[in-house]
Amino acid sequence: MKVPVPAHIGSIVLVLPLLLAVLQTATAQKNGIQIYSLTVDSKVSSRFAHTVVTSRVVNRAEEAQEAIFEMELPKKAFITNFSMIIDGVTYPGNIKEKATAQKQYSEAVARGESAGLVKAIGRKMEQFQVSVSVAPAAKVTFELVYEELLKRHLGVYELLLKVRPQQVVKHLQMDIHIFEPQGISFLETESSFMTNELADALTVSQNKTKAHILFKPTLSQQQKSPGQQDTVLDGNFIVRYDVNRTLSGGSIQIANGYFVHYFAPEGLPTMPKNVVFVIDKSGSMSGRKIQQTREALIKILSDLGPKDQFNLITFSSEVTQWKPQLVPASTENVDEAKRYAAGIYALGGTNINEAMLTAVRRLKSDNQAELLSEGSVSLIILLTDGDPTVGETNPRKIQKNVQEAIDGQYSLFCLGFGFDVSYAFLEKMALDNGGLARRIYEDSDSALQLQDFYQEVANPLLTTVAFQYPSNAVEEVTQDNFRLLFKGSEMVVAGKLQDKSPDVLSAIVKGKMHKQNVTFQTKSSVAKQEEEFQSPKYIFHNFMERLWAYLTIQQQLEQMVSASEAESQVLKDRALNLSLEYNFVTPLTSMVVTKPEGQEQSQVAEKPVEDDNRHRNINTGYDLSRYGIGLQGSRTTAPPLLPSDPHKSLLHGMEIQNKGPVVTIAPPSAPIQAPPVLLTLPGPSMDRLCVNIKHSQEPMNLLSDPDQGIQVTGQYNTEKACFHWIEVTFKNPQVRVHASPEHVVVTRNRRNSAYKWKETLYSVLPGLKMTMNKTGLLMLSGPDKVTISLLSLDDPRKGLLLLLRDTDHFSSHVNGTLGQFYQDVLWETPEGADDNKRLLKVQGKDYSATRELKLDYQEGPPGKEISCWSVEL
């Protein structure tokens, strides 16, 4: 019998709140395993997502092949079902208590089989993988189901689908239905593989409460070129949305005897806050980590509100306070703090215990001295990359010391930088003190990760929030008391209705806002709500009950972290019973996947926990710590590049040709350069102006048009004749695009998204489209808007170019260094000059213009030669 050749047949990732679906096939077509149907069906009902991934494959080879079903799903999601249909026989996955499944797991490991089906991968994902041998001409259907409650993050819910089939699929479809009774306030899509041609396969429809997103490309649309199996589908597809809100007690939604209460009132003022930043500067933070920490801290300090107070504490073996007390976030204090942050360097050990106790003492002392604003919120934000090594090093003692010191007065947020820190240690310390923990991944966007986390907690709206319902109306209610509500987030409470509950369910929400107590009230008709959730197209069976069970389990798993031993056991027992009753794969349960006779009889799917990632090699996904191997930082030096011809070498762009005793140096021909700025002039001639900037070091107002709602600023590098950075700000929609030679950062609603140059991007927002192709040309356009293009140059210039077209949309109020050329411009021919010379008179200034050949990158590299009027500023 021949050994089957493995073939990846598909992986689909649907992440919620980053609802991520990955459709992946590795070498399927080459090995005879063909996907002929691949579908993702996701129903999002009142934030709760039910996703069904179905992959149908056939073995076209003349011998048995191994088909591997591989997919990724969000860490917060619970698998609820997996099955394989082979030759008409269904092989289901059975969910059992973890201890019960452990014996089968251990036996499989003893046999040398890869029993674990789920492993953590990347930042927010888990990978599910199962394989099965497929006979010649046989067909197999894989079906996986998982569920998750979408969490509101910085004012948005996000569905992210990563599409990578690696072969064309006859029937490929993503079908997403969203139903939000509160009404959908905005909906936008983004893709890293979409082109204008492929965009025809995408249909987006929306009314007040429902949205339908369908992506169904034809075979020809999927193909890179006619007749080939290679596909263009390789990247992300994202849907973002939010719902309508008012300044009220929130929205109560009811279905099948269960309710969910969403609370995120609009229009509340931000409470002043007192923030102590506790920054690890031990030796392990040296290099890139401390550099990114400085960068993020300087940006975070700029975002402090005028009523906020703050202080900085840095620690290694010793602990240092920037100021002897918290200081107001005045311009002078913030600027001084930025200079201090810029000088932080890494050296020494890690004394977390003393640093944390110093932060708590600082807040207590300032509070007793009445230096903190009345009604303000006090936060401690800890950033560290390693375990304690100096002073008290026992994690449990540190947790106990910190909890006793804080005594419920302040909220602690812990950020673990990288994988050398115990996430479990930080998580318990944060949850013990009313906060949360977050891992910061070592990557090019680490500074943005830090900034985004700060934005989550930057705007506290309410403290001590309590939900109250009539005692004769509800039972088995989830967590109903919360310490803090932040802008852009949402509180969620769910429960059962009693058999004889009133026809109208009422709720009271109480909290503290700055210097006063506030009360919100809301109510909901049971009959009216039950009627609203009747559309089978958008609703899946018992979704409200499953939402309640999901939320209950998630909260109990979290509460177990900081509960006493006795309390933890009670929480564990209840979470386990609910997991089994509702068929959820949680950290307390396992799914046993059965297979046909003669193959591995069973495999076990278990849900990883966050600290399982510790010391994991991110590139391979393998956990090396279990082999006694700890990963250390390493640097690989590439060998020098040598010319292919041994008789040739390169010297400063000149080719030296060795011909016996005579060496001739042939200078390269001067290439035609692209101008740093290319402006398309209005009018029928469509003439172009190439602008060179000779005298500028400070940031410049390049153009501003209040009627267009556009402003472009930038800093120019006169030596390289290109820009250090360019920033484009749109008023409607409110979007800021900051471009540097390293990457593009798009900011909307305080949320940052980073994109590397030459990564395909296709984003459609209301009134704005952002696209970037693989040549690295970023285009910002919209109906009746000027099109702004940015291009990042590779070495040796290493900077940015700016290109404008559709400039007839500029209003008469446009201004700025470049905007002036769209005001009344007078062209004159100087006396005695030829046709290649002109004089431009602009707002009282004269500029000499010369006809020159330049490269136009409006369509991206390699560009085309054009004749333009060259002007120096």
PDB file of C-alpha atoms in Angstrom, residues 155-344:
ATOM      1  CA  GLY A 155     -16.239  51.920  18.619  1.00  0.00           C
ATOM      2  CA  VAL A 156     -16.398  49.130  16.059  1.00  0.00           C
ATOM      3  CA  TYR A 157     -17.205  45.455  15.499  1.00  0.00           C
ATOM      4  CA  GLU A 158     -14.938  43.830  12.959  1.00  0.00           C
ATOM      5  CA  LEU A 159     -15.242  40.777  10.721  1.00  0.00           C
ATOM      6  CA  LEU A 160     -11.977  39.787   9.084  1.00  0.00           C
ATOM      7  CA  LEU A 161     -11.709  37.038   6.482  1.00  0.00           C
ATOM      8  CA  LYS A 162      -8.308  35.949   5.266  1.00  0.00           C
ATOM      9  CA  VAL A 163      -8.676  34.287   1.882  1.00  0.00           C
ATOM     10  CA  ARG A 164      -5.965  31.997   0.512  1.00  0.00           C
ATOM     11  CA  PRO A 165      -7.277  28.956  -1.441  1.00  0.00           C
ATOM     12  CA  GLN A 166      -4.061  28.589  -3.522  1.00  0.00           C
ATOM     13  CA  GLN A 167      -6.157  27.045  -6.291  1.00  0.00           C
ATOM     14  CA  VAL A 168      -9.260  28.149  -8.095  1.00  0.00           C
ATOM     15  CA  VAL A 169     -12.469  26.698  -6.643  1.00  0.00           C
ATOM     16  CA  LYS A 170     -15.540  26.080  -8.777  1.00  0.00           C
ATOM     17  CA  HIS A 171     -17.930  27.105  -6.007  1.00  0.00           C
ATOM     18  CA  LEU A 172     -16.324  29.568  -3.591  1.00  0.00           C
ATOM     19  CA  GLN A 173     -18.615  31.715  -1.518  1.00  0.00           C
ATOM     20  CA  MET A 174     -18.640  33.798   1.642  1.00  0.00           C
ATOM     21  CA  ASP A 175     -22.132  34.670   2.792  1.00  0.00           C
ATOM     22  CA  ILE A 176     -22.473  36.950   5.811  1.00  0.00           C
ATOM     23  CA  HIS A 177     -25.770  38.129   7.248  1.00  0.00           C
ATOM     24  CA  ILE A 178     -25.838  40.736  10.013  1.00  0.00           C
ATOM     25  CA  PHE A 179     -28.961  41.597  12.013  1.00  0.00           C
ATOM     26  CA  GLU A 180     -28.821  44.383  14.612  1.00  0.00           C
ATOM     27  CA  PRO A 181     -32.198  45.510  16.034  1.00  0.00           C
ATOM     28  CA  GLN A 182     -30.639  48.790  17.230  1.00  0.00           C
ATOM     29  CA  GLY A 183     -29.920  49.683  13.605  1.00  0.00           C
ATOM     30  CA  ILE A 184     -26.593  49.661  11.751  1.00  0.00           C
ATOM     31  CA  SER A 185     -24.986  53.102  11.939  1.00  0.00           C
ATOM     32  CA  PHE A 186     -22.172  52.444   9.449  1.00  0.00           C
ATOM     33  CA  LEU A 187     -20.739  49.595   7.411  1.00  0.00           C
ATOM     34  CA  GLU A 188     -17.419  49.483   5.568  1.00  0.00           C
ATOM     35  CA  THR A 189     -15.301  46.885   3.791  1.00  0.00           C
ATOM     36  CA  GLU A 190     -11.577  46.435   3.254  1.00  0.00           C
ATOM     37  CA  SER A 191      -9.528  43.879   1.353  1.00  0.00           C
ATOM     38  CA  SER A 192      -5.868  43.167   0.702  1.00  0.00           C
ATOM     39  CA  PHE A 193      -6.473  41.204  -2.513  1.00  0.00           C
ATOM     40  CA  MET A 194      -9.414  42.970  -4.156  1.00  0.00           C
ATOM     41  CA  THR A 195      -8.981  44.659  -7.495  1.00  0.00           C
ATOM     42  CA  ASN A 196     -11.460  46.737  -9.460  1.00  0.00           C
ATOM     43  CA  GLU A 197     -12.173  43.632 -11.587  1.00  0.00           C
ATOM     44  CA  LEU A 198     -12.626  41.317  -8.596  1.00  0.00           C
ATOM     45  CA  ALA A 199     -14.772  43.893  -6.815  1.00  0.00           C
ATOM     46  CA  ASP A 200     -17.628  42.892  -9.149  1.00  0.00           C
ATOM     47  CA  ALA A 201     -17.835  39.588  -7.226  1.00  0.00           C
ATOM     48  CA  LEU A 202     -18.653  41.465  -4.023  1.00  0.00           C
ATOM     49  CA  THR A 203     -22.211  42.501  -3.211  1.00  0.00           C
ATOM     50  CA  VAL A 204     -23.006  44.615  -0.159  1.00  0.00           C
ATOM     51  CA  SER A 205     -26.582  45.512   0.708  1.00  0.00           C
ATOM     52  CA  GLN A 206     -27.890  47.206   3.816  1.00  0.00           C
ATOM     53  CA  ASN A 207     -31.088  48.572   5.287  1.00  0.00           C
ATOM     54  CA  LYS A 208     -31.806  50.014   8.720  1.00  0.00           C
ATOM     55  CA  THR A 209     -31.237  46.830  10.745  1.00  0.00           C
ATOM     56  CA  LYS A 210     -29.789  44.255   8.319  1.00  0.00           C
ATOM     57  CA  ALA A 211     -26.717  43.878   6.158  1.00  0.00           C
ATOM     58  CA  HIS A 212     -25.789  41.193   3.649  1.00  0.00           C
ATOM     59  CA  ILE A 213     -22.245  40.739   2.334  1.00  0.00           C
ATOM     60  CA  LEU A 214     -21.776  38.167  -0.418  1.00  0.00           C
ATOM     61  CA  PHE A 215     -18.453  37.366  -2.075  1.00  0.00           C
ATOM     62  CA  LYS A 216     -18.822  34.879  -4.925  1.00  0.00           C
ATOM     63  CA  PRO A 217     -16.047  35.088  -7.537  1.00  0.00           C
ATOM     64  CA  THR A 218     -16.230  33.130 -10.778  1.00  0.00           C
ATOM     65  CA  LEU A 219     -13.425  30.809 -11.882  1.00  0.00           C
ATOM     66  CA  SER A 220     -12.120  33.389 -14.330  1.00  0.00           C
ATOM     67  CA  GLN A 221     -12.155  36.100 -11.644  1.00  0.00           C
ATOM     68  CA  GLN A 222     -10.085  33.880  -9.360  1.00  0.00           C
ATOM     69  CA  GLN A 223      -7.437  33.066 -11.971  1.00  0.00           C
ATOM     70  CA  LYS A 224      -4.179  34.990 -12.130  1.00  0.00           C
ATOM     71  CA  SER A 225      -4.148  34.343 -15.862  1.00  0.00           C
ATOM     72  CA  PRO A 226      -6.520  32.466 -18.200  1.00  0.00           C
ATOM     73  CA  GLY A 227      -6.286  28.677 -18.060  1.00  0.00           C
ATOM     74  CA  GLN A 228      -4.125  28.584 -14.924  1.00  0.00           C
ATOM     75  CA  GLN A 229      -5.021  27.148 -11.511  1.00  0.00           C
ATOM     76  CA  ASP A 230      -3.120  29.859  -9.607  1.00  0.00           C
ATOM     77  CA  THR A 231      -5.512  32.189  -7.825  1.00  0.00           C
ATOM     78  CA  VAL A 232      -5.407  35.912  -7.080  1.00  0.00           C
ATOM     79  CA  LEU A 233      -7.284  35.323  -3.806  1.00  0.00           C
ATOM     80  CA  ASP A 234      -4.585  35.736  -1.203  1.00  0.00           C
ATOM     81  CA  GLY A 235      -5.169  38.177   1.637  1.00  0.00           C
ATOM     82  CA  ASN A 236      -7.673  39.761   4.003  1.00  0.00           C
ATOM     83  CA  PHE A 237     -11.301  40.701   3.591  1.00  0.00           C
ATOM     84  CA  ILE A 238     -12.740  42.810   6.416  1.00  0.00           C
ATOM     85  CA  VAL A 239     -16.194  44.087   7.321  1.00  0.00           C
ATOM     86  CA  ARG A 240     -16.530  46.739  10.030  1.00  0.00           C
ATOM     87  CA  TYR A 241     -19.720  48.092  11.502  1.00  0.00           C
ATOM     88  CA  ASP A 242     -21.329  49.716  14.535  1.00  0.00           C
ATOM     89  CA  VAL A 243     -24.901  50.222  15.720  1.00  0.00           C
ATOM     90  CA  ASN A 244     -27.058  53.227  16.566  1.00  0.00           C
ATOM     91  CA  ARG A 245     -26.944  54.415  20.167  1.00  0.00           C
ATOM     92  CA  THR A 246     -28.589  57.057  22.323  1.00  0.00           C
ATOM     93  CA  LEU A 247     -28.011  58.532  25.771  1.00  0.00           C
ATOM     94  CA  SER A 248     -30.203  55.918  27.459  1.00  0.00           C
ATOM     95  CA  GLY A 249     -30.160  52.722  29.474  1.00  0.00           C
ATOM     96  CA  GLY A 250     -29.112  50.741  26.435  1.00  0.00           C
ATOM     97  CA  SER A 251     -30.870  48.105  24.343  1.00  0.00           C
ATOM     98  CA  ILE A 252     -32.623  45.020  25.757  1.00  0.00           C
ATOM     99  CA  GLN A 253     -33.203  42.259  23.201  1.00  0.00           C
ATOM    100  CA  ILE A 254     -35.323  39.175  23.913  1.00  0.00           C
ATOM    101  CA  ALA A 255     -35.755  35.821  22.155  1.00  0.00           C
ATOM    102  CA  ASN A 256     -36.902  32.333  23.195  1.00  0.00           C
ATOM    103  CA  GLY A 257     -37.103  33.104  26.903  1.00  0.00           C
ATOM    104  CA  TYR A 258     -33.653  34.742  27.168  1.00  0.00           C
ATOM    105  CA  PHE A 259     -32.524  38.370  27.093  1.00  0.00           C
ATOM    106  CA  VAL A 260     -29.339  40.324  26.418  1.00  0.00           C
ATOM    107  CA  HIS A 261     -28.779  43.910  27.524  1.00  0.00           C
ATOM    108  CA  TYR A 262     -26.220  46.059  25.657  1.00  0.00           C
ATOM    109  CA  PHE A 263     -25.100  49.275  27.353  1.00  0.00           C
ATOM    110  CA  ALA A 264     -22.848  51.899  25.694  1.00  0.00           C
ATOM    111  CA  PRO A 265     -24.590  55.291  25.969  1.00  0.00           C
ATOM    112  CA  GLU A 266     -23.566  58.073  23.609  1.00  0.00           C
ATOM    113  CA  GLY A 267     -22.801  61.638  24.575  1.00  0.00           C
ATOM    114  CA  LEU A 268     -21.256  61.098  28.024  1.00  0.00           C
ATOM    115  CA  PRO A 269     -18.339  63.398  28.882  1.00  0.00           C
ATOM    116  CA  THR A 270     -14.926  61.859  29.571  1.00  0.00           C
ATOM    117  CA  MET A 271     -13.950  61.738  33.239  1.00  0.00           C
ATOM    118  CA  PRO A 272     -10.544  63.197  34.221  1.00  0.00           C
ATOM    119  CA  LYS A 273      -7.981  60.508  35.008  1.00  0.00           C
ATOM    120  CA  ASN A 274      -4.799  60.063  36.986  1.00  0.00           C
ATOM    121  CA  VAL A 275      -2.385  57.766  35.180  1.00  0.00           C
ATOM    122  CA  VAL A 276       0.849  56.285  36.478  1.00  0.00           C
ATOM    123  CA  PHE A 277       2.888  54.652  33.709  1.00  0.00           C
ATOM    124  CA  VAL A 278       5.202  51.955  35.106  1.00  0.00           C
ATOM    125  CA  ILE A 279       7.823  51.176  32.440  1.00  0.00           C
ATOM    126  CA  ASP A 280      10.279  48.277  32.492  1.00  0.00           C
ATOM    127  CA  LYS A 281      13.746  49.418  31.372  1.00  0.00           C
ATOM    128  CA  SER A 282      15.665  46.270  32.335  1.00  0.00           C
ATOM    129  CA  GLY A 283      18.404  44.931  30.099  1.00  0.00           C
ATOM    130  CA  SER A 284      16.049  42.574  28.264  1.00  0.00           C
ATOM    131  CA  MET A 285      14.156  45.604  26.950  1.00  0.00           C
ATOM    132  CA  SER A 286      17.214  46.864  25.054  1.00  0.00           C
ATOM    133  CA  GLY A 287      17.191  47.444  21.326  1.00  0.00           C
ATOM    134  CA  ARG A 288      13.963  47.533  19.389  1.00  0.00           C
ATOM    135  CA  LYS A 289      11.641  47.044  22.387  1.00  0.00           C
ATOM    136  CA  ILE A 290      12.831  50.084  24.329  1.00  0.00           C
ATOM    137  CA  GLN A 291      12.905  52.122  21.113  1.00  0.00           C
ATOM    138  CA  GLN A 292       9.264  51.242  20.354  1.00  0.00           C
ATOM    139  CA  THR A 293       8.293  51.850  23.977  1.00  0.00           C
ATOM    140  CA  ARG A 294       9.803  55.343  23.825  1.00  0.00           C
ATOM    141  CA  GLU A 295       8.015  56.033  20.535  1.00  0.00           C
ATOM    142  CA  ALA A 296       4.649  54.853  21.894  1.00  0.00           C
ATOM    143  CA  LEU A 297       5.039  56.654  25.219  1.00  0.00           C
ATOM    144  CA  ILE A 298       5.780  59.960  23.502  1.00  0.00           C
ATOM    145  CA  LYS A 299       2.633  59.575  21.370  1.00  0.00           C
ATOM    146  CA  ILE A 300       0.516  58.516  24.385  1.00  0.00           C
ATOM    147  CA  LEU A 301       1.682  61.546  26.366  1.00  0.00           C
ATOM    148  CA  SER A 302       0.463  63.754  23.502  1.00  0.00           C
ATOM    149  CA  ASP A 303      -3.009  62.210  23.856  1.00  0.00           C
ATOM    150  CA  LEU A 304      -3.437  63.034  27.553  1.00  0.00           C
ATOM    151  CA  GLY A 305      -6.402  65.307  28.210  1.00  0.00           C
ATOM    152  CA  PRO A 306      -6.010  68.801  29.676  1.00  0.00           C
ATOM    153  CA  LYS A 307      -7.770  67.700  32.911  1.00  0.00           C
ATOM    154  CA  ASP A 308      -5.632  64.560  33.331  1.00  0.00           C
ATOM    155  CA  GLN A 309      -2.731  64.134  35.771  1.00  0.00           C
ATOM    156  CA  PHE A 310       0.141  61.716  35.265  1.00  0.00           C
ATOM    157  CA  ASN A 311       3.547  60.469  36.328  1.00  0.00           C
ATOM    158  CA  LEU A 312       6.200  58.127  34.960  1.00  0.00           C
ATOM    159  CA  ILE A 313       7.925  55.378  36.936  1.00  0.00           C
ATOM    160  CA  THR A 314      10.774  53.468  35.315  1.00  0.00           C
ATOM    161  CA  PHE A 315      12.341  50.399  36.807  1.00  0.00           C
ATOM    162  CA  SER A 316      15.110  47.875  36.335  1.00  0.00           C
ATOM    163  CA  SER A 317      17.007  46.764  39.439  1.00  0.00           C
ATOM    164  CA  GLU A 318      16.096  50.128  40.963  1.00  0.00           C
ATOM    165  CA  VAL A 319      12.909  52.185  40.742  1.00  0.00           C
ATOM    166  CA  THR A 320      12.878  55.832  39.582  1.00  0.00           C
ATOM    167  CA  GLN A 321      10.036  58.365  39.698  1.00  0.00           C
ATOM    168  CA  TRP A 322      10.051  61.111  37.088  1.00  0.00           C
ATOM    169  CA  LYS A 323       8.354  63.584  39.452  1.00  0.00           C
ATOM    170  CA  PRO A 324       7.779  63.465  43.224  1.00  0.00           C
ATOM    171  CA  GLN A 325       4.026  63.684  42.575  1.00  0.00           C
ATOM    172  CA  LEU A 326       1.498  63.460  39.744  1.00  0.00           C
ATOM    173  CA  VAL A 327       1.453  66.584  37.589  1.00  0.00           C
ATOM    174  CA  PRO A 328      -1.246  68.124  35.352  1.00  0.00           C
ATOM    175  CA  ALA A 329      -1.038  67.258  31.653  1.00  0.00           C
ATOM    176  CA  SER A 330      -0.176  70.825  30.672  1.00  0.00           C
ATOM    177  CA  THR A 331       1.762  71.518  27.501  1.00  0.00           C
ATOM    178  CA  GLU A 332       4.910  72.284  29.516  1.00  0.00           C
ATOM    179  CA  ASN A 333       4.682  69.114  31.626  1.00  0.00           C
ATOM    180  CA  VAL A 334       3.891  66.900  28.643  1.00  0.00           C
ATOM    181  CA  ASP A 335       6.817  68.305  26.651  1.00  0.00           C
ATOM    182  CA  GLU A 336       9.160  67.723  29.608  1.00  0.00           C
ATOM    183  CA  ALA A 337       7.843  64.177  30.017  1.00  0.00           C
ATOM    184  CA  LYS A 338       8.453  63.511  26.314  1.00  0.00           C
ATOM    185  CA  ARG A 339      12.068  64.586  26.687  1.00  0.00           C
ATOM    186  CA  TYR A 340      12.389  62.298  29.711  1.00  0.00           C
ATOM    187  CA  ALA A 341      10.797  59.394  27.819  1.00  0.00           C
ATOM    188  CA  ALA A 342      13.142  59.938  24.874  1.00  0.00           C
ATOM    189  CA  GLY A 343      16.074  59.397  27.244  1.00  0.00           C
ATOM    190  CA  ILE A 344      14.929  56.076  28.722  1.00  0.00           C
TER     191      ILE A 344
END
